[in-house]
mmCIF file of C-alpha atoms and ligand atoms in Angstrom:
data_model
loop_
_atom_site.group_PDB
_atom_site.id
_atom_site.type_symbol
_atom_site.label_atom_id
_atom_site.label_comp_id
_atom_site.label_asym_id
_atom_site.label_seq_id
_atom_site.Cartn_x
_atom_site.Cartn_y
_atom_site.Cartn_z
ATOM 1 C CA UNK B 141 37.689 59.200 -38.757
ATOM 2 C CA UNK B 142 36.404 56.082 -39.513
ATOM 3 C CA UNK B 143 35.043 55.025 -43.288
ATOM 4 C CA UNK B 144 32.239 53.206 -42.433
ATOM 5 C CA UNK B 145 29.994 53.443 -39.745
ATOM 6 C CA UNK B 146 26.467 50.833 -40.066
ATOM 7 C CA UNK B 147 23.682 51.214 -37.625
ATOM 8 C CA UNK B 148 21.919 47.821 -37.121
ATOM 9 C CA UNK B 149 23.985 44.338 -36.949
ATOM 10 C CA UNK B 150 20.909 42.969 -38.382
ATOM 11 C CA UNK B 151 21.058 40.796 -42.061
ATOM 12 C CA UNK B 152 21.158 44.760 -43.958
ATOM 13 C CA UNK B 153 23.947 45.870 -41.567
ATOM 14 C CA UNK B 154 26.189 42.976 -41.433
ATOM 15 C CA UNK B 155 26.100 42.439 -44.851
ATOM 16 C CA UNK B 156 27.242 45.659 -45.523
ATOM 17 C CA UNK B 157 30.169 45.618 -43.304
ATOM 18 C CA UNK B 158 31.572 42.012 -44.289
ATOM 19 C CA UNK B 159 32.078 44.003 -47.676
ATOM 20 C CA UNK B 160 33.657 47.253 -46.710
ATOM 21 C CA UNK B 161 35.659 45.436 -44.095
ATOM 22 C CA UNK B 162 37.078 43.554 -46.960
ATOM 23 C CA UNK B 163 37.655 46.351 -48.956
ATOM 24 C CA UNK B 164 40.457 47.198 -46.289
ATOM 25 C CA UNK B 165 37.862 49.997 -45.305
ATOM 26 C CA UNK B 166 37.708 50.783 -41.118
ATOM 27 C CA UNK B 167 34.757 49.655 -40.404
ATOM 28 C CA UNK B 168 32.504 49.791 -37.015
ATOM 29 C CA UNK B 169 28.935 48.446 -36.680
ATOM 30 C CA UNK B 170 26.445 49.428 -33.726
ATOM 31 C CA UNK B 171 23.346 48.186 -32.200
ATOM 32 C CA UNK B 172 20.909 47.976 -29.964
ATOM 33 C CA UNK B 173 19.717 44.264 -30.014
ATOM 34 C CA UNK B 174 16.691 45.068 -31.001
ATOM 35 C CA UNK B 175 16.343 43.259 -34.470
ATOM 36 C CA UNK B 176 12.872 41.673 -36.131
ATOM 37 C CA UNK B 177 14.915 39.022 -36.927
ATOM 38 C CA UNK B 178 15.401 38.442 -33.597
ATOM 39 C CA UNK B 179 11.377 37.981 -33.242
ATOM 40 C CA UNK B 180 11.557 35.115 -36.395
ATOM 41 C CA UNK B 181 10.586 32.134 -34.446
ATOM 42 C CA UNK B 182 12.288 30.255 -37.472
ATOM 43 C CA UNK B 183 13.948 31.009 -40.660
ATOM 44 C CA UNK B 184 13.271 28.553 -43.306
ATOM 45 C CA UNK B 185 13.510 30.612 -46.591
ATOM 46 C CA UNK B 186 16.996 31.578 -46.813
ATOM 47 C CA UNK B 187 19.707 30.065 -48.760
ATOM 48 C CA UNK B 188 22.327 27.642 -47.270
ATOM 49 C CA UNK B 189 21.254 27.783 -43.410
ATOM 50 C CA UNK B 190 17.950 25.448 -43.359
ATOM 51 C CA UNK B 191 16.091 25.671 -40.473
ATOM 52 C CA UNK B 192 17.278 27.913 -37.986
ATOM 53 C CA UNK B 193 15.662 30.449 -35.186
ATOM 54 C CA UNK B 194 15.878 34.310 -35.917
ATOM 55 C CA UNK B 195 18.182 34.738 -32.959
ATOM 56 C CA UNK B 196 20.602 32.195 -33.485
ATOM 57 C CA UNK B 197 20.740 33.933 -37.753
ATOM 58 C CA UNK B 198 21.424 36.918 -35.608
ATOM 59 C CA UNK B 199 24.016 35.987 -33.366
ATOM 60 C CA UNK B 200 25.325 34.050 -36.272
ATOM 61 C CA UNK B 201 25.883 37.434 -38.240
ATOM 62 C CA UNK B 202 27.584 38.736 -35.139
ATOM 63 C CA UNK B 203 29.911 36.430 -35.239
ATOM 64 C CA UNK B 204 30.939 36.151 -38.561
ATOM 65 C CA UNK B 205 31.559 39.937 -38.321
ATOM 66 C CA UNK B 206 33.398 39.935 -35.562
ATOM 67 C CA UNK B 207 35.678 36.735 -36.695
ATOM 68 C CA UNK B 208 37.257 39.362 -39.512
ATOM 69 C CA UNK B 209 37.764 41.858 -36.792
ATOM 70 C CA UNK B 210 34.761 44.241 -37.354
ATOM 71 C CA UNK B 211 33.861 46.035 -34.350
ATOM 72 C CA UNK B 212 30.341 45.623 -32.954
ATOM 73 C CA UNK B 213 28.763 47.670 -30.513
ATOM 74 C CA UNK B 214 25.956 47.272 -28.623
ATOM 75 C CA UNK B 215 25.071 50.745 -28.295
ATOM 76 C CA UNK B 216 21.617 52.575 -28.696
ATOM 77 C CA UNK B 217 22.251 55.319 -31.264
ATOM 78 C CA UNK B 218 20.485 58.683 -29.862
ATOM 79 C CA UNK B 219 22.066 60.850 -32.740
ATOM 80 C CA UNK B 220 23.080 61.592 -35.998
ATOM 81 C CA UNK B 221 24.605 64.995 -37.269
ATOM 82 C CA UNK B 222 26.539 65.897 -40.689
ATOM 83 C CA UNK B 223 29.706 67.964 -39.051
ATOM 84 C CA UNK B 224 33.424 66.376 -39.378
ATOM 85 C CA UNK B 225 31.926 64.041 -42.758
ATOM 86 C CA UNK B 226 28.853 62.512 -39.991
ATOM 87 C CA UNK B 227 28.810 62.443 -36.300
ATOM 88 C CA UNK B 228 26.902 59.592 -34.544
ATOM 89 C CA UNK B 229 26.332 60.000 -30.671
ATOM 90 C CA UNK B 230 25.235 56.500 -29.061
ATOM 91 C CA UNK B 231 24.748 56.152 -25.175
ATOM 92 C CA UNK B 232 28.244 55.309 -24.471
ATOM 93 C CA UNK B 233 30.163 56.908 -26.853
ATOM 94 C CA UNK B 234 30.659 59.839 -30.304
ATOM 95 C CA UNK B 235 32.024 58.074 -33.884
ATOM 96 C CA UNK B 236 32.590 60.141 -36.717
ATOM 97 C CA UNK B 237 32.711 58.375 -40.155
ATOM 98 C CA UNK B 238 32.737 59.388 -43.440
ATOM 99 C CA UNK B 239 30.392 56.800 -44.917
ATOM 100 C CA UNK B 240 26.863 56.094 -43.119
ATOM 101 C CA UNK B 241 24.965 53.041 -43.519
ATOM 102 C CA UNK B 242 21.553 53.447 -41.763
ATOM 103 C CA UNK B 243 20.241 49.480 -41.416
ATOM 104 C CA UNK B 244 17.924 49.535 -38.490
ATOM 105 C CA UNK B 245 15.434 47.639 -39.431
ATOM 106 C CA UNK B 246 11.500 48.632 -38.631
ATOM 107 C CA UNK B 247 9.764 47.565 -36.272
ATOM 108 C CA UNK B 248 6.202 45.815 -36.577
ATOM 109 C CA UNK B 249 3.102 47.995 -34.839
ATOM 110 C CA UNK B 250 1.093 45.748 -32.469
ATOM 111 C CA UNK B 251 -2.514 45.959 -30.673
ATOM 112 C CA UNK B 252 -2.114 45.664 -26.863
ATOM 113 C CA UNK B 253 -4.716 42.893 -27.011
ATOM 114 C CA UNK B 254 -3.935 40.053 -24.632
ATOM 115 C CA UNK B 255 -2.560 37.236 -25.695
ATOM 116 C CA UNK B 256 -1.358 38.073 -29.274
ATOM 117 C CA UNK B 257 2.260 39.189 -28.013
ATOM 118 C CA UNK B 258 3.435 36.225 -26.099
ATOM 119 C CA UNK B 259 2.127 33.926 -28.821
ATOM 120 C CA UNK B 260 3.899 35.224 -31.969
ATOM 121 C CA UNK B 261 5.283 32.448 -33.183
ATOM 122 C CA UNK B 262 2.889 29.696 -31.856
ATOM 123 C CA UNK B 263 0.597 29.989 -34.188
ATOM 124 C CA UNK B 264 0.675 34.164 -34.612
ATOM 125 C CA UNK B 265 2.457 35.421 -37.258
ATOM 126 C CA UNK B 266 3.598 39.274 -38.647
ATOM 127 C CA UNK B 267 4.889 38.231 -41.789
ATOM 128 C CA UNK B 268 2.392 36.562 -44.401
ATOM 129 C CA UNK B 269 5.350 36.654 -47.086
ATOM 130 C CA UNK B 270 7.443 34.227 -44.622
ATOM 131 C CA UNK B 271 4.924 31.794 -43.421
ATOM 132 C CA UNK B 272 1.560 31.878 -45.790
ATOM 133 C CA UNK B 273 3.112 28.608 -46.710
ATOM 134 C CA UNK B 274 2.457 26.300 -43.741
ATOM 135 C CA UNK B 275 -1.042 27.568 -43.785
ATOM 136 C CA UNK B 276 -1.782 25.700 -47.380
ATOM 137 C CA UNK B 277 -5.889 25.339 -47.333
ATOM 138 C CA UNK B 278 -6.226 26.239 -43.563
ATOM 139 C CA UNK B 279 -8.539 28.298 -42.002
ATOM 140 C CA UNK B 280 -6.631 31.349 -41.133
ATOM 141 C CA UNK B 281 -7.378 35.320 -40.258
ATOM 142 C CA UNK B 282 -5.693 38.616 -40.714
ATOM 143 C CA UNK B 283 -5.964 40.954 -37.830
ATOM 144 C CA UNK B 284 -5.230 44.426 -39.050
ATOM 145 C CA UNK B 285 -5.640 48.305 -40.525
ATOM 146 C CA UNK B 286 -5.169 50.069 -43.594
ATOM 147 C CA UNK B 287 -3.499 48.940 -46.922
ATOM 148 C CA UNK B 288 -1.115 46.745 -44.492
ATOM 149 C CA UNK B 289 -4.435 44.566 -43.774
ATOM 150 C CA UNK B 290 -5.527 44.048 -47.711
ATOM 151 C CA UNK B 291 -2.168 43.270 -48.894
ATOM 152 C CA UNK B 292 -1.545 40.318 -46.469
ATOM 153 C CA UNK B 293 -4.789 39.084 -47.463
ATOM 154 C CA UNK B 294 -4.082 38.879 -50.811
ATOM 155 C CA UNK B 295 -0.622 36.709 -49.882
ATOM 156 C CA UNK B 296 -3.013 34.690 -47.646
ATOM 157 C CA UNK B 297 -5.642 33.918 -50.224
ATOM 158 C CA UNK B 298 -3.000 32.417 -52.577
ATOM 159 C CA UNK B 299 -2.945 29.255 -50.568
ATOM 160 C CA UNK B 300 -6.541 29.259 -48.743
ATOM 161 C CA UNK B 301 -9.698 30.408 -49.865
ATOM 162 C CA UNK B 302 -9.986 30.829 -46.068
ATOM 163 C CA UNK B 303 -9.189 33.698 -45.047
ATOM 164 C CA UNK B 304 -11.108 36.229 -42.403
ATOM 165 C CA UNK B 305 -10.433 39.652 -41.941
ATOM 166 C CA UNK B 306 -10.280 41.310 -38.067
ATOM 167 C CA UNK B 307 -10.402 44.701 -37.993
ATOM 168 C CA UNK B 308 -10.592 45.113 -33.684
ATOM 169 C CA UNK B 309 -13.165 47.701 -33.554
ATOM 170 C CA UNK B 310 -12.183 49.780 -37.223
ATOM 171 C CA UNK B 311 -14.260 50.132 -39.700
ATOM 172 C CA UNK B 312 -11.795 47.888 -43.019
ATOM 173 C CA UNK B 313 -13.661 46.543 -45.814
ATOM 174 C CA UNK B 314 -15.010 42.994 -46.075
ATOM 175 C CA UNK B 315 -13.732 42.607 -41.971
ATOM 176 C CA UNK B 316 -15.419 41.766 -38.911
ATOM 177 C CA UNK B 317 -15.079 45.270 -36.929
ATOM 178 C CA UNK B 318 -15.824 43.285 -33.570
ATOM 179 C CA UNK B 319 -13.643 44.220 -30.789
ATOM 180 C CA UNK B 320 -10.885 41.717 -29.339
ATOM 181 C CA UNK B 321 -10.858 40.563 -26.432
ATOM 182 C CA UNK B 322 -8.249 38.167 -25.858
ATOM 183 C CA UNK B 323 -6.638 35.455 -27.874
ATOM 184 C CA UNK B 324 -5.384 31.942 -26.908
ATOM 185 C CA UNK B 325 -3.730 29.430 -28.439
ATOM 186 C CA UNK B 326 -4.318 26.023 -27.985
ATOM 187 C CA UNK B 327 -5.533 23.690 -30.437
ATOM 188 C CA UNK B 328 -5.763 26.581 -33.009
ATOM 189 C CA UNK B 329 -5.525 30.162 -32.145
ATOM 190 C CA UNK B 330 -9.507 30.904 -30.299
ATOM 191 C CA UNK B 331 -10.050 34.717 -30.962
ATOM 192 C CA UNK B 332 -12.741 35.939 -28.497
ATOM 193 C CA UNK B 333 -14.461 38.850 -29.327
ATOM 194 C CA UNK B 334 -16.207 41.902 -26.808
ATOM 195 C CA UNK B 335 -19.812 40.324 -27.087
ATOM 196 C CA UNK B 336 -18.308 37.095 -25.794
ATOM 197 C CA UNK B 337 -18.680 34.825 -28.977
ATOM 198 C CA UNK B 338 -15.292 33.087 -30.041
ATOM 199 C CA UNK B 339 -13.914 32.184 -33.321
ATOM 200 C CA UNK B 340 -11.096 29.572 -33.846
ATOM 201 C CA UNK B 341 -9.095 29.870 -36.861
ATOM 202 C CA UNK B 342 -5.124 27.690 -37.798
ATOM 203 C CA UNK B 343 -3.164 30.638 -37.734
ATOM 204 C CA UNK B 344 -3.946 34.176 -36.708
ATOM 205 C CA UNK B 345 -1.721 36.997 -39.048
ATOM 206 C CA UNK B 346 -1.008 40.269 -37.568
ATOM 207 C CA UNK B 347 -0.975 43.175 -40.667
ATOM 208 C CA UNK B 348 -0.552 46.734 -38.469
ATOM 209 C CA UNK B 349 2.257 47.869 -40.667
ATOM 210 C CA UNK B 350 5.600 48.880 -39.111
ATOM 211 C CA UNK B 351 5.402 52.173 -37.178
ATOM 212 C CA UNK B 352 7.796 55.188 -37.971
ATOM 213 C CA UNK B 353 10.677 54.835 -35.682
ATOM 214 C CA UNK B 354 13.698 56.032 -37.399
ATOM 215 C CA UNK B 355 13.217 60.024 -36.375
ATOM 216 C CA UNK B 356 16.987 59.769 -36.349
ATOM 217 C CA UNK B 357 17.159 59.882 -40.141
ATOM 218 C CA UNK B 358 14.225 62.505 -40.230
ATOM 219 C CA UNK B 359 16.397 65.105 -38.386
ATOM 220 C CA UNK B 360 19.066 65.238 -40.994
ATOM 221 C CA UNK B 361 16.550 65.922 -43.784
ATOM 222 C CA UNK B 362 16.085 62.442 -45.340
ATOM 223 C CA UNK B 363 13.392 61.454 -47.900
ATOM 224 C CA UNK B 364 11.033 59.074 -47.724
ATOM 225 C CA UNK B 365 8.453 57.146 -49.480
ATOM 226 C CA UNK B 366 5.156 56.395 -48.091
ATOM 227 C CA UNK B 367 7.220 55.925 -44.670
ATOM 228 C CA UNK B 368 10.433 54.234 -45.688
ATOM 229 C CA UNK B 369 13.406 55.627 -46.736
ATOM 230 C CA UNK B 370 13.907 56.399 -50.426
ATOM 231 C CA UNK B 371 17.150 55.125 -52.221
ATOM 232 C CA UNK B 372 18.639 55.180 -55.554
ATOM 233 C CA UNK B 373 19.991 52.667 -57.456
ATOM 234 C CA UNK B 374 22.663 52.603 -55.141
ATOM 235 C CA UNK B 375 20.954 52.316 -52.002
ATOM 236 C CA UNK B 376 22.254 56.016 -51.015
ATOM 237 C CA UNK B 377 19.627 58.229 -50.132
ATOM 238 C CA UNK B 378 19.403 62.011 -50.763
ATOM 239 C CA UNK B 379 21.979 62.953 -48.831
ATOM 240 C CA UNK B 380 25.800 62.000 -50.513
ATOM 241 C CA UNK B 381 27.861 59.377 -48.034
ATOM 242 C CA UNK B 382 24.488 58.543 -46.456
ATOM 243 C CA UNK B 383 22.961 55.356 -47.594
ATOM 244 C CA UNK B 384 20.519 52.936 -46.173
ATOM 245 C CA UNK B 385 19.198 49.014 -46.793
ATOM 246 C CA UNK B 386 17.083 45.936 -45.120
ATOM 247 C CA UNK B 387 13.416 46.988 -44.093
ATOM 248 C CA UNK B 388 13.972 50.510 -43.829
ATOM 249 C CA UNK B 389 14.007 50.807 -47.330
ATOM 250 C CA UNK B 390 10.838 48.726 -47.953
ATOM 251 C CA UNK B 391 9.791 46.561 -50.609
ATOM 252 C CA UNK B 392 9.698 43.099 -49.662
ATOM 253 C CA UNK B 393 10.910 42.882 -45.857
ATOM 254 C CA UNK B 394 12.989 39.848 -46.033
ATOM 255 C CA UNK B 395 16.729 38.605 -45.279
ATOM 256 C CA UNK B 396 17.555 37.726 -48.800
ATOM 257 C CA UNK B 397 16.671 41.352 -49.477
ATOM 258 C CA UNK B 398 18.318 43.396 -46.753
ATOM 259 C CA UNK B 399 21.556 41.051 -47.445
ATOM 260 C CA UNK B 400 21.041 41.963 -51.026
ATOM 261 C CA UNK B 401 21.039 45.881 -50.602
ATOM 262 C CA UNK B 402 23.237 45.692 -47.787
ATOM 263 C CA UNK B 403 26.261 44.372 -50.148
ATOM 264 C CA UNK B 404 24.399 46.843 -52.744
ATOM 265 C CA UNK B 405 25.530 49.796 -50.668
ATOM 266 C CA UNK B 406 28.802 48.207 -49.607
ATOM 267 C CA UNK B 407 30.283 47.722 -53.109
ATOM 268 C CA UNK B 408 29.310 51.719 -53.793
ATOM 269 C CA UNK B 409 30.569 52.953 -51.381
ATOM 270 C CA UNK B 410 33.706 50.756 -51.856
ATOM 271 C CA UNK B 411 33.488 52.238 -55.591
ATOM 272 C CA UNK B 412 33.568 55.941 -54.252
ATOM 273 C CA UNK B 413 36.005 55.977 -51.996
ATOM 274 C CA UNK B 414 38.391 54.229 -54.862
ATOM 275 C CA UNK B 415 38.700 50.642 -52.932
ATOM 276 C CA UNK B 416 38.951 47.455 -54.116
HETATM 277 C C1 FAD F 24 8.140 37.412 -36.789
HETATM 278 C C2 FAD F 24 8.990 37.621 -38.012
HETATM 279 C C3 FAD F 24 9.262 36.550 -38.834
HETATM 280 C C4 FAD F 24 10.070 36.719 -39.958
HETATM 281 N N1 FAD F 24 10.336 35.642 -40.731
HETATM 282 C C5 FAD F 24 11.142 35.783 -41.811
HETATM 283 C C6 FAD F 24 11.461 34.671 -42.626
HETATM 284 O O1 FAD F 24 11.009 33.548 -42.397
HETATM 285 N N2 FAD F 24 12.289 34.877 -43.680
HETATM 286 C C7 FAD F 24 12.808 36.099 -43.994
HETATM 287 O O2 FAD F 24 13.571 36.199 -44.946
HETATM 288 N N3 FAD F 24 12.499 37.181 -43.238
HETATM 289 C C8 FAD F 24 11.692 37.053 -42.161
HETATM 290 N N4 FAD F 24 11.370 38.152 -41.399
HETATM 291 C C9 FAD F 24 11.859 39.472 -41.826
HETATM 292 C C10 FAD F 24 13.331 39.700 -41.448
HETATM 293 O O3 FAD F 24 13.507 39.474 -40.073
HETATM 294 C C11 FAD F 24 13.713 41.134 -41.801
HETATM 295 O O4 FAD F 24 13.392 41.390 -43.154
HETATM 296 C C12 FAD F 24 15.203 41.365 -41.601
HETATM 297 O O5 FAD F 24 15.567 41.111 -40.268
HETATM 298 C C13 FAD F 24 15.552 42.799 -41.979
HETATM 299 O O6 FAD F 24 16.905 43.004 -41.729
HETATM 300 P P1 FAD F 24 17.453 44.464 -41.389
HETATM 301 O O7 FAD F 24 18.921 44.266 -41.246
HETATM 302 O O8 FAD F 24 16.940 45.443 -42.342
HETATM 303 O O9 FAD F 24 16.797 44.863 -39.983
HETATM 304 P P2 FAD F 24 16.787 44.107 -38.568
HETATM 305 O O10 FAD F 24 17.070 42.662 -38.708
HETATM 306 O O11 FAD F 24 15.492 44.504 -37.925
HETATM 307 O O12 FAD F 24 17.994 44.775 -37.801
HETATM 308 C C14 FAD F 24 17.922 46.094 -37.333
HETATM 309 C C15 FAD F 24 19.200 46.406 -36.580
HETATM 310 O O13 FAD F 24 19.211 47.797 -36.222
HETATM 311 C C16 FAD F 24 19.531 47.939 -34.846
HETATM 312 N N5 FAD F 24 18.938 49.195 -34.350
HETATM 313 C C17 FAD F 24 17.675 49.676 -34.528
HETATM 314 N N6 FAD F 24 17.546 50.880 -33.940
HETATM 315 C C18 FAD F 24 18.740 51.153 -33.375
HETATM 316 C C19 FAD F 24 19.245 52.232 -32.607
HETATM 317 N N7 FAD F 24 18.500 53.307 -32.302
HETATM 318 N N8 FAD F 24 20.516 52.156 -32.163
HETATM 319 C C20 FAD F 24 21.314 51.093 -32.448
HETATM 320 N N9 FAD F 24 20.885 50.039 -33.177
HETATM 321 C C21 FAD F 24 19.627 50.080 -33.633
HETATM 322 C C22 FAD F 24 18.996 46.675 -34.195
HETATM 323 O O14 FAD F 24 19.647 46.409 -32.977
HETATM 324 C C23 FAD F 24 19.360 45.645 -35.267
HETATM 325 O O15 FAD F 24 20.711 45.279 -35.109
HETATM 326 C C24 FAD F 24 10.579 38.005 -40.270
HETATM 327 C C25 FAD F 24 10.315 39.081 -39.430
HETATM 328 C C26 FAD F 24 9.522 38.909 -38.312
HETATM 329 C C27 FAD F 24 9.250 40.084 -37.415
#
């Protein structure tokens, strides 16, 4: 029976483990290398690392982990269960731990509209938070739904009073509802809409949310909160020995953040089991 088992070896995960591992506390960390950090075209915004790509900050986690003898996995989880303390079936193997830490991350929704995918990063960005800055009094626009699409508006009209609203054929207040048909990027990102007309803008933002991918959790009986999962101070959830961090929890989806609540978790679990 291990102590500690973390799901994700992204900034939440890893930061978690480096603690417990410490702690003298067996520790084992799986995942699928599937991390949005991994999509960061560059990281400027956290401390001590400068200018680095998302993958390399990934890999770079990885390794640190694995230099104090934590074992990573790259395994897809398929299953979690609460028999012998909590059961975790992956496609290679069955760990049993007594301590879950649930750090897989979300992942960002995206329109299948041609174009937008294989430029993120070149101009096309999902995260206003992390790059509204190099867009200081440029002409950008938000493509987007919902809440998601308001909110990264009101990041983006902090530093331009420039900002246009897509909506791809929904109805969203104060948007063009004009259906996309393609997007290129050359000199600017050139948006061309259904009836043909085109519209060029700096930087193109993508605000569709994150979709709802971590059924896992949902099958053990784990609240959430207007789709993430809800923690107390403690970053344990409702269930006792189960505790989650990073972007599944919400809030402000950075890698200060998830490093912060991944330690958060760490040091109470450390606490419960008596550790130092
Ligand atoms: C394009 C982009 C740019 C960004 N830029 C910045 C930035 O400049 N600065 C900043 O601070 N933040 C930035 N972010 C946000 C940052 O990447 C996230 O906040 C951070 O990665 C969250 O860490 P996490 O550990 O919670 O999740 P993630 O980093 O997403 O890690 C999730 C982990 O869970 C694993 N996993 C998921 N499902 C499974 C499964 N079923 N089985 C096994 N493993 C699984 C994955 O393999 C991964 O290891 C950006 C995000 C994006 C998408």
């Amino acid at each position: 029976m291990n102590d500690v088992l973390i799901l994700g070896a992204g900034p939440a995960g890893i930061s978690a483990a480096l603690y417990t591992k410490r702690a003298n506390m067996s520790t084992i960390v799986l995942h699928n290398n599937q991390s949005n950090l991994q999509k960061a075209y560059q990281i400027d915004n956290y401390y001590g690392v400068g200018k680095i790509s998302g993958k390399d900050l990934y890999q770079k986690g990885i390794e640190q982990a694995k230099a104090l003898s934590i074992p990573v996995f790259e395994e897809e989880v398929l299953q979690i269960t609460e028999e012998e303390g909590f059961t975790v079936t992956t496609t290679k193997n069955v760990y049993h731990a007594k301590n879950l830490v649930l750090a897989t991350g979300k992942y960002r929704k995206l329109p299948s509209i041609p174009g937008l995918k294989e430029n993120i990063g070149q101009g096309i960005s999902l995260c206003a938070i992390c790059d509204a800055f190099f867009y200081k009094n440029k002409k950008v626009a938000i493509l987007g739904e919902g809440e998601f699409l308001h909110h990264e508006a009101i990041i983006l009209q902090k530093v331009t009073s420039d900002v246009t609203l897509l909506s791809n054929g929904k109805e969203e207040k104060d948007s063009i509802s004009k259906k996309i048909e393609n997007v290129e990027v050359s000199s600017g990102v050139v948006v061309t809409f259904e009836d043909h007309t085109k519209m060029t803008f700096d930087g193109l933002f993508l605000a569709y949310g994150v979709s709802d991918i971590d059924t896992l959790s949902s099958t053990l009986g784990i609240m959430k909160e207007k789709n993430f999962i809800k923690v107390d101070e403690n970053n344990q959830t409702n269930i006792p020995g189960i505790y989650a961090c990073g972007d599944l929890t919400g809030g402000t989806l950075q890698v200060a953040k998830a490093v912060y609540e991944g330690m958060n978790a760490a040091l109470a679990i450390i606490k419960k089991e008596g550790k130092k």
